Short mmCIF file of C-alpha atoms in Angstrom, two decimals:
data_model
loop_
_atom_site.label_atom_id
_atom_site.label_comp_id
_atom_site.label_asym_id
_atom_site.label_seq_id
_atom_site.Cartn_x
_atom_site.Cartn_y
_atom_site.Cartn_z
CA MET H 25 39.67 104.40 58.18
CA ASP H 26 42.84 102.62 59.25
CA ILE H 27 46.02 103.15 57.13
CA VAL H 28 48.42 100.26 56.92
CA ARG H 29 52.07 101.43 57.39
CA ALA H 30 55.14 99.47 56.26
CA PRO H 31 57.65 98.52 59.05
CA ARG H 32 60.94 100.57 59.34
CA ALA H 33 64.07 98.99 57.92
CA LYS H 34 66.69 97.84 60.52
CA LYS H 35 69.71 97.93 58.19
CA GLY H 36 70.80 101.43 59.13
CA ARG H 37 70.80 100.62 62.81
CA TYR H 38 73.08 97.65 62.22
CA LEU H 39 75.51 99.74 60.23
CA ILE H 40 75.79 102.32 63.03
CA LEU H 41 76.41 99.59 65.61
CA ALA H 42 79.10 97.94 63.50
CA GLY H 43 80.84 101.26 62.92
CA SER H 44 80.89 102.01 66.62
CA LEU H 45 82.42 98.64 67.39
CA LEU H 46 85.07 99.15 64.73
CA ILE H 47 86.00 102.54 66.12
CA LEU H 48 86.25 101.07 69.63
CA VAL H 49 88.56 98.25 68.47
CA VAL H 50 90.83 100.59 66.54
CA SER H 51 91.06 102.97 69.50
CA SER H 52 91.94 100.12 71.87
CA VAL H 53 94.73 98.89 69.59
CA ALA H 54 96.11 102.40 69.22
CA LEU H 55 96.05 102.98 72.95
CA ALA H 56 97.79 99.64 73.56
CA ARG H 57 100.58 100.60 71.20
CA LEU H 58 101.17 103.96 72.91
CA GLN H 59 104.26 104.06 75.27
CA PRO H 60 103.77 105.43 78.78
CA ALA H 61 104.81 109.02 79.21
CA ALA H 62 108.50 109.37 80.32
CA PRO H 63 109.03 111.08 83.68
CA ALA H 64 110.70 114.47 83.57
CA VAL H 65 113.70 115.61 85.62
CA ASP H 66 115.21 119.06 86.03
CA ARG H 67 118.53 119.58 84.31
CA ASP H 68 119.79 121.69 87.21
CA THR H 69 119.53 118.73 89.58
CA LEU H 70 121.60 116.37 87.41
CA LEU H 71 125.30 115.60 87.33
CA VAL H 72 126.36 114.73 83.80
CA ASP H 73 129.77 113.36 82.87
CA VAL H 74 131.42 112.48 79.55
CA VAL H 75 133.09 109.11 79.09
CA LYS H 76 136.83 109.69 78.67
CA ARG H 77 139.68 107.49 77.46
CA GLY H 78 143.16 107.72 78.90
CA ASP H 79 145.18 106.91 82.00
CA MET H 80 143.04 106.61 85.14
CA VAL H 81 144.80 107.12 88.47
CA ARG H 82 143.25 105.11 91.27
CA THR H 83 143.48 107.04 94.53
CA VAL H 84 142.23 107.00 98.11
CA ASN H 85 141.29 110.29 99.76
CA ALA H 86 141.42 110.88 103.49
CA THR H 87 141.64 113.69 105.99
CA GLY H 88 144.12 114.00 108.82
CA THR H 89 146.57 116.28 110.59
CA LEU H 90 150.24 117.15 110.56
CA VAL H 91 152.16 115.64 113.47
CA PRO H 92 155.84 115.82 114.47
CA GLU H 93 158.04 112.99 113.26
CA HIS H 94 159.58 112.80 116.74
CA LEU H 95 157.20 113.15 119.67
CA PHE H 96 157.70 112.04 123.27
CA ILE H 97 155.20 111.95 126.11
CA LEU H 98 155.88 112.83 129.73
CA ALA H 99 153.88 110.63 132.10
CA ALA H 100 153.52 110.76 135.87
CA LEU H 101 155.69 108.23 137.72
CA THR H 102 153.74 108.69 140.94
CA SER H 103 150.45 110.16 142.04
CA GLY H 104 150.32 113.75 143.21
CA ARG H 105 148.57 117.10 143.07
CA VAL H 106 149.52 119.67 140.44
CA ASP H 107 150.93 122.70 142.27
CA ALA H 108 152.49 124.68 139.40
CA LEU H 109 152.44 124.82 135.59
CA PRO H 110 155.11 127.36 134.68
CA ILE H 111 155.07 126.73 130.89
CA THR H 112 152.16 126.92 128.45
CA PRO H 113 151.71 124.94 125.20
CA GLY H 114 153.60 126.34 122.22
CA ALA H 115 156.64 127.39 124.24
CA ALA H 116 160.13 126.10 123.47
CA VAL H 117 161.61 124.01 126.26
CA ALA H 118 165.15 122.94 127.20
CA PRO H 119 166.12 119.61 128.80
CA ASN H 120 166.00 121.16 132.28
CA SER H 121 162.84 123.22 131.78
CA VAL H 122 160.23 122.60 134.48
CA ILE H 123 156.92 121.54 132.97
CA ALA H 124 154.95 120.90 136.17
CA GLU H 125 155.37 120.69 139.94
CA LEU H 126 153.55 117.95 141.87
CA SER H 127 153.26 117.29 145.60
CA ASN H 128 152.47 114.17 147.65
CA THR H 129 153.42 113.96 151.34
CA ASP H 130 152.91 110.18 151.39
CA VAL H 131 155.59 109.71 148.74
CA GLU H 132 158.04 111.90 150.65
CA LEU H 133 157.32 110.00 153.90
CA GLN H 134 157.88 106.65 152.18
CA ALA H 135 161.23 107.91 150.90
CA LEU H 136 162.27 108.89 154.41
CA GLN H 137 161.20 105.50 155.79
CA ALA H 138 163.19 103.70 153.09
CA GLU H 139 166.27 105.76 153.92
CA GLY H 140 165.85 104.90 157.62
CA GLN H 141 165.67 101.18 156.83
CA LEU H 142 168.80 101.47 154.70
CA THR H 143 170.69 103.20 157.54
CA GLN H 144 169.64 100.45 159.96
CA ALA H 145 170.77 97.75 157.53
CA LEU H 146 174.15 99.44 157.05
CA THR H 147 174.60 99.60 160.84
CA GLN H 148 173.77 95.89 161.18
CA LEU H 149 176.24 95.10 158.40
CA ALA H 150 179.02 96.99 160.18
CA GLN H 151 178.22 95.27 163.48
CA LEU H 152 178.23 91.89 161.78
CA ARG H 153 181.64 92.56 160.23
CA THR H 154 183.05 93.51 163.64
CA SER H 155 181.53 90.50 165.39
CA MET H 156 182.71 88.05 162.76
CA ARG H 157 186.19 89.56 162.74
CA GLN H 158 186.47 89.20 166.52
CA GLN H 159 185.19 85.65 166.41
CA ARG H 160 187.70 84.77 163.71
CA LEU H 161 190.58 86.35 165.65
CA MET H 162 189.65 84.42 168.78
CA GLN H 163 189.58 81.17 166.84
CA GLN H 164 192.90 81.99 165.20
CA ALA H 165 194.36 82.47 168.72
CA VAL H 166 192.99 79.08 169.78
CA VAL H 167 194.48 77.44 166.68
CA ALA H 168 197.86 79.05 167.37
CA GLN H 169 197.79 77.90 171.00
CA VAL H 170 196.87 74.33 170.10
CA ARG H 171 199.46 74.29 167.33
CA THR H 172 202.13 75.27 169.92
CA LEU H 173 200.99 72.58 172.37
CA SER H 174 200.90 70.03 169.57
CA ALA H 175 204.43 70.89 168.50
CA ASP H 176 205.65 70.61 172.11
CA ALA H 177 203.88 67.25 172.50
CA MET H 178 205.55 65.98 169.33
CA ARG H 179 208.97 66.91 170.71
CA GLN H 180 208.20 65.22 174.04
CA ARG H 181 207.18 62.06 172.22
CA THR H 182 210.40 62.08 170.22
CA VAL H 183 212.48 62.43 173.41
CA MET H 184 210.58 59.65 175.16
CA ILE H 185 211.09 57.35 172.19
CA LEU H 186 214.89 57.96 172.27
CA LEU H 187 215.02 57.37 176.01
CA ASP H 188 212.99 54.19 175.60
CA GLU H 189 215.47 52.89 173.04
CA ARG H 190 218.25 53.38 175.63
CA LYS H 191 216.18 51.77 178.38
CA LEU H 192 216.10 55.06 180.24
CA ALA H 193 212.31 55.69 180.23
CA ALA H 194 209.41 53.73 181.58
CA ALA H 195 206.84 52.28 179.19
CA ASN H 196 204.04 54.31 180.77
CA GLU H 197 205.87 57.55 180.20
CA VAL H 198 206.45 56.70 176.53
CA ALA H 199 202.78 55.76 176.01
CA ALA H 200 201.63 58.96 177.74
CA ALA H 201 203.86 61.09 175.47
CA ARG H 202 202.46 59.39 172.38
CA ASP H 203 198.85 59.83 173.51
CA ARG H 204 199.46 63.47 174.32
CA ALA H 205 200.91 64.12 170.86
CA ASP H 206 198.02 62.34 169.11
CA GLU H 207 195.45 64.23 171.17
CA LEU H 208 196.93 67.64 170.37
CA THR H 209 197.24 66.74 166.68
CA THR H 210 193.54 65.88 166.59
CA ARG H 211 192.62 69.04 168.52
CA LEU H 212 194.66 71.11 166.06
CA GLN H 213 192.79 69.62 163.13
CA ILE H 214 189.43 70.29 164.83
CA GLU H 215 190.32 73.90 165.65
CA GLU H 216 191.52 74.50 162.10
CA LEU H 217 188.22 73.10 160.77
CA ARG H 218 186.35 75.37 163.17
CA LEU H 219 188.35 78.35 161.87
CA ALA H 220 187.48 77.38 158.27
CA ASP H 221 183.79 77.13 159.25
CA ILE H 222 183.97 80.59 160.84
CA ASP H 223 185.51 82.02 157.65
CA SER H 224 182.83 80.36 155.47
CA SER H 225 180.01 81.47 157.77
CA GLU H 226 181.42 84.99 157.82
CA ARG H 227 181.37 85.15 154.01
CA ASP H 228 177.80 83.81 153.82
CA GLN H 229 176.43 86.11 156.52
CA LEU H 230 178.18 89.16 155.11
CA ALA H 231 176.92 88.31 151.59
CA LEU H 232 173.32 88.01 152.83
CA ALA H 233 173.61 91.24 154.78
CA GLN H 234 175.15 92.97 151.76
CA GLN H 235 172.30 91.75 149.52
CA GLN H 236 169.78 93.18 151.99
CA VAL H 237 171.64 96.49 151.89
CA GLN H 238 171.60 96.46 148.07
CA ARG H 239 167.86 95.77 148.03
CA LEU H 240 167.23 98.64 150.40
CA GLN H 241 169.52 100.88 148.32
CA ALA H 242 167.44 100.05 145.23
CA ILE H 243 164.26 100.86 147.18
CA VAL H 244 165.75 104.16 148.31
CA ARG H 245 166.75 105.02 144.73
CA ALA H 246 163.23 104.22 143.55
CA GLN H 247 161.70 106.32 146.32
CA ARG H 248 164.05 109.20 145.58
CA LEU H 249 163.14 108.91 141.89
CA ARG H 250 159.46 109.12 142.81
CA VAL H 251 160.14 112.26 144.83
CA SER H 252 162.26 113.83 142.09
CA SER H 253 159.69 112.84 139.43
CA MET H 254 157.22 115.24 141.01
CA HIS H 255 159.57 117.94 139.74
CA VAL H 256 158.63 117.31 136.08
CA THR H 257 161.24 118.48 133.54
CA ALA H 258 161.28 118.29 129.75
CA SER H 259 164.34 115.96 129.62
CA GLU H 260 164.79 116.91 125.93
CA ALA H 261 164.73 120.11 123.93
CA GLY H 262 161.63 120.75 121.82
CA VAL H 263 158.28 122.51 121.71
CA LEU H 264 155.54 121.85 124.26
CA GLN H 265 152.55 120.60 122.26
CA VAL H 266 149.95 119.52 124.82
CA LEU H 267 149.53 120.11 128.57
CA PRO H 268 146.42 118.10 129.52
CA VAL H 269 146.43 118.89 133.27
CA GLU H 270 145.27 121.83 135.38
CA LEU H 271 146.32 123.41 138.66
CA GLY H 272 145.02 121.48 141.65
CA GLN H 273 144.29 118.36 139.61
CA TRP H 274 145.19 114.98 141.12
CA VAL H 275 147.13 112.78 138.71
CA ASN H 276 147.74 109.03 138.90
CA PRO H 277 150.83 107.01 137.92
CA GLY H 278 151.06 106.66 134.13
CA GLN H 279 148.79 109.61 133.40
CA GLU H 280 149.98 111.87 130.58
CA LEU H 281 151.37 115.18 131.77
CA ALA H 282 152.73 116.72 128.57
CA ARG H 283 153.66 116.08 124.95
CA ILE H 284 156.84 117.57 123.56
CA ALA H 285 157.80 117.60 119.89
CA ARG H 286 161.43 117.54 118.96
CA PRO H 287 162.36 120.28 116.50
CA GLY H 288 162.41 118.87 112.98
CA ARG H 289 160.15 117.76 110.17
CA LEU H 290 156.44 117.01 110.26
CA LYS H 291 154.54 114.06 108.84
CA ALA H 292 150.91 113.60 107.84
CA LEU H 293 148.70 111.28 109.87
CA LEU H 294 145.72 110.36 107.68
CA HIS H 295 142.60 108.57 108.93
CA VAL H 296 141.56 106.29 106.05
CA PRO H 297 138.17 104.51 106.20
CA GLU H 298 138.62 100.82 106.86
CA ALA H 299 136.94 99.76 103.58
CA LEU H 300 139.49 101.77 101.53
CA THR H 301 142.66 100.30 103.05
CA ARG H 302 142.63 96.89 101.35
CA GLU H 303 144.99 97.97 98.56
CA LEU H 304 147.17 100.37 100.55
CA SER H 305 150.81 99.46 101.16
CA VAL H 306 153.99 101.05 102.44
CA GLY H 307 155.88 102.98 99.77
CA GLN H 308 152.88 104.23 97.75
CA ARG H 309 153.09 107.84 96.60
CA ALA H 310 150.81 110.46 98.13
CA THR H 311 150.09 114.17 98.03
CA VAL H 312 149.06 116.23 101.03
CA ASP H 313 147.07 119.46 100.73
CA THR H 314 147.86 121.84 103.59
CA ARG H 315 145.41 124.44 102.18
CA ASN H 316 148.43 126.64 101.66
CA GLY H 317 150.22 124.35 99.25
CA ILE H 318 150.54 120.72 98.17
CA VAL H 319 153.40 118.54 99.35
CA SER H 320 154.35 115.14 97.94
CA GLY H 321 155.21 112.19 100.12
CA ARG H 322 155.19 108.44 100.60
CA VAL H 323 153.33 106.04 102.89
CA ILE H 324 155.72 104.88 105.62
CA ARG H 325 153.44 103.11 108.09
CA MET H 326 149.91 101.78 108.55
CA ASP H 327 148.39 101.12 111.96
CA PRO H 328 147.61 97.39 112.34
CA THR H 329 144.42 98.13 114.29
CA VAL H 330 141.14 99.78 113.35
CA ARG H 331 139.86 102.62 115.54
CA ASN H 332 136.42 104.15 115.09
CA GLY H 333 136.14 102.64 111.60
CA THR H 334 139.41 104.15 110.32
CA VAL H 335 143.04 103.11 109.99
CA ALA H 336 145.85 105.56 110.78
CA VAL H 337 148.25 105.92 107.83
CA GLU H 338 151.51 107.87 108.21
CA VAL H 339 152.88 109.77 105.22
CA ALA H 340 156.45 111.09 105.21
CA LEU H 341 156.55 114.50 103.51
CA GLU H 342 159.24 115.23 100.92
CA GLY H 343 160.61 118.68 100.24
CA ALA H 344 159.99 121.97 102.00
CA LEU H 345 156.68 122.53 103.78
CA PRO H 346 154.49 125.52 102.84
CA GLN H 347 154.65 128.58 105.04
CA GLY H 348 152.38 128.26 108.06
CA ALA H 349 152.56 124.44 108.26
CA ARG H 350 152.61 123.39 111.90
CA ALA H 351 151.67 120.47 114.10
CA ASP H 352 147.94 119.60 114.39
CA LEU H 353 147.15 121.47 111.14
CA SER H 354 144.21 119.82 109.35
CA VAL H 355 145.16 118.42 105.93
CA GLU H 356 143.71 116.34 103.11
CA GLY H 357 145.72 113.49 101.63
CA ILE H 358 145.48 111.60 98.34
CA ILE H 359 147.23 108.23 98.17
CA GLU H 360 147.93 106.83 94.70
CA ILE H 361 147.14 103.11 94.45
CA GLU H 362 147.88 102.44 90.75
CA ARG H 363 147.62 103.84 87.22
CA LEU H 364 145.38 102.14 84.64
CA ARG H 365 146.71 102.76 81.12
CA ASP H 366 144.40 103.63 78.20
CA VAL H 367 140.99 102.79 79.70
CA LEU H 368 137.49 104.25 79.54
CA TYR H 369 136.40 105.95 82.74
CA ILE H 370 133.83 108.35 84.18
CA ASN H 371 133.25 110.16 87.42
CA ARG H 372 132.04 107.62 89.93
CA PRO H 373 128.21 107.49 89.84
CA ALA H 374 126.14 107.50 92.99
CA SER H 375 125.23 103.81 92.61
CA GLY H 376 128.51 102.64 91.09
CA GLN H 377 130.41 99.91 92.91
CA PRO H 378 133.58 98.28 91.55
CA GLU H 379 133.23 95.14 89.43
CA THR H 380 129.41 95.40 89.11
CA THR H 381 126.86 96.06 86.38
CA VAL H 382 124.57 99.04 86.97
CA GLY H 383 121.89 100.88 85.08
CA LEU H 384 122.87 104.39 83.93
CA PHE H 385 120.95 106.95 81.87
CA ARG H 386 122.74 107.95 78.64
CA LEU H 387 121.74 111.24 77.03
CA ASP H 388 120.83 111.39 73.36
CA ALA H 389 122.36 113.84 70.90
CA SER H 390 119.82 116.53 71.69
CA GLY H 391 120.35 116.28 75.40
CA LYS H 392 116.60 116.36 76.01
CA GLU H 393 116.13 112.65 76.67
CA ALA H 394 118.10 109.89 78.38
CA ARG H 395 117.67 106.13 78.09
CA ARG H 396 118.61 103.59 80.70
CA ILE H 397 121.35 101.13 79.69
CA ASP H 398 123.34 98.47 81.50
CA VAL H 399 126.98 99.45 82.11
CA LYS H 400 129.66 97.08 83.37
CA LEU H 401 132.08 98.81 85.74
CA GLY H 402 135.63 97.76 86.66
CA ARG H 403 138.16 99.00 89.16
CA ALA H 404 137.37 102.19 91.02
CA SER H 405 139.06 105.15 92.60
CA THR H 406 137.68 107.65 95.08
CA MET H 407 136.36 109.95 92.35
CA THR H 408 136.46 107.89 89.12
CA ILE H 409 135.62 104.36 87.99
CA GLN H 410 136.60 102.25 84.99
CA VAL H 411 134.01 101.49 82.26
CA VAL H 412 134.40 97.92 80.95
CA ALA H 413 131.35 97.67 78.65
CA GLY H 414 128.11 99.48 77.75
CA LEU H 415 129.50 102.96 76.98
CA GLY H 416 131.83 104.49 74.42
CA GLN H 417 134.20 107.41 74.43
CA GLY H 418 132.31 110.71 74.33
CA ASP H 419 128.99 109.33 75.65
CA ARG H 420 127.25 111.56 78.14
CA VAL H 421 125.75 109.84 81.17
CA ILE H 422 123.95 110.96 84.30
CA THR H 423 126.07 110.17 87.38
CA SER H 424 123.79 111.68 90.04
CA ASP H 425 121.30 109.67 92.10
CA MET H 426 118.40 108.51 89.90
CA SER H 427 116.72 106.19 92.38
CA GLY H 428 113.43 108.04 91.97
CA VAL H 429 113.12 107.00 88.30
CA GLU H 430 115.18 103.83 88.27
CA SER H 431 112.19 101.78 87.08
CA SER H 432 111.78 103.92 83.94
CA ALA H 433 113.47 103.05 80.67
CA ARG H 434 113.83 106.71 79.68
CA VAL H 435 113.49 110.18 81.17
CA ARG H 436 112.88 113.63 79.74
CA ILE H 437 115.32 116.45 80.57
CA ARG H 438 113.65 119.80 81.03
#
C-alpha cells in the first residue's frame, strides 16, 4: 500500500542562503576598510635627526693640499740630455746651487758659429771705417787743392781787371782770367758737395754695419745664454720641491726641470666641486684641518677655469701652522658662505635639494612607526639644510635613503 508523504519545506534552505550572503557582504566591507600592511625597516639601517632651531652656518667642504705661497718653476731654455742631478727633492738650495746639468753639442756648435759671424762682422766694420776715412781724406785733399787754385784764379782776375782799366791788358786775357776764376769756383763747390756726400755715405754705411754687429752680438748673447742655461742653477734660495726629470732623459725647451719653494708661509689649495662654487667669493672665512690641528684663514683667489669638474680655491692661512705642516700635505677645508639666524634646520637628507619640497618620514612618539609628510626645504649647506615648512622643532625625521619605500605612506620601525 502506497503512503502519501508531504513535501519538505524550503524555508530553511532560503534562510541559510541569505545568511551566507550577508556574511559574505560584511566580510567584503571589512576587508575593504582594512589598510595595507606597512613595510618594516630595520632601525640599525636608518639615520634619524632631530629638527633644531638656531643659527645655521652654510658651508662648503672640499679637500686639497698645502702649497707654498711663493713657488717658482725652473724650465729648460734649450733642449738637451740630463747628465747630472746633484740635488734631490727636499734639500735646501742657494741661488748658485746646481740643480741639473744638461748637454747638447748642437747648441754649443751654434754658439761657436754665431761668435765666428760676429768676429767677421767686426772685421768688416773696421775695414769699412778705414776705407771711408781714406776716401774722405783724399776728397779733403782735392777740396783743398781746388780751393787754392780758385783763390789764385780770383787774384789773377782782379789783377787783369785793374790792368784792363789802365789799358794795359788785352781783352782776351781779361776774359780768360774771369773764366778761369768762375771755373775753379764751380769746381770748388762740386768738390765740397762730393766731400759732404762722402761724409753722409760714411755715416750711413757705418750705421748699417754697426746695426749688423749689434744683431750678431744679440745672437751671440742668446746662444751663450742657451749654453749657460744647460748649467741649471736655483737662481733663488729655497727648498727643492719637485724634480720631474731623470738621468739620461732628453728634455725640450719649456719643459719643467724643477720647482723651488721660497722659505715662508704656506697656503691651502682646495679643489671645490664646480656645483658648489656659485656662492663663493674672495674674503670669505674658512678653516683648514691639517689632521694635526685646525687653522683659520680667508679665501684670497679662485681659479677662473674649471678643471676635471673642480675649481681651485686658494685660502691664506692665519696664525701659526701646526707642527708637521709642510708642502703637499693633504688637508680638508670648510668655507663659510653665510649664517642664517634663528631658523629650523636638520642634517641634509639623502634626497634633499635646496628650495624644493620632498617627502620625509617623521617618527611618532613611540618611535616604532613613521609617516610620510611633505617638507619644504630652503637654503642648504654641505651637511645641513633649512626647514621652511612641514616640520617643527624637536620632530624626529629619517634622513637616510628611503627610496625603497617611498611609495608607502607609513613604515614600521623594528
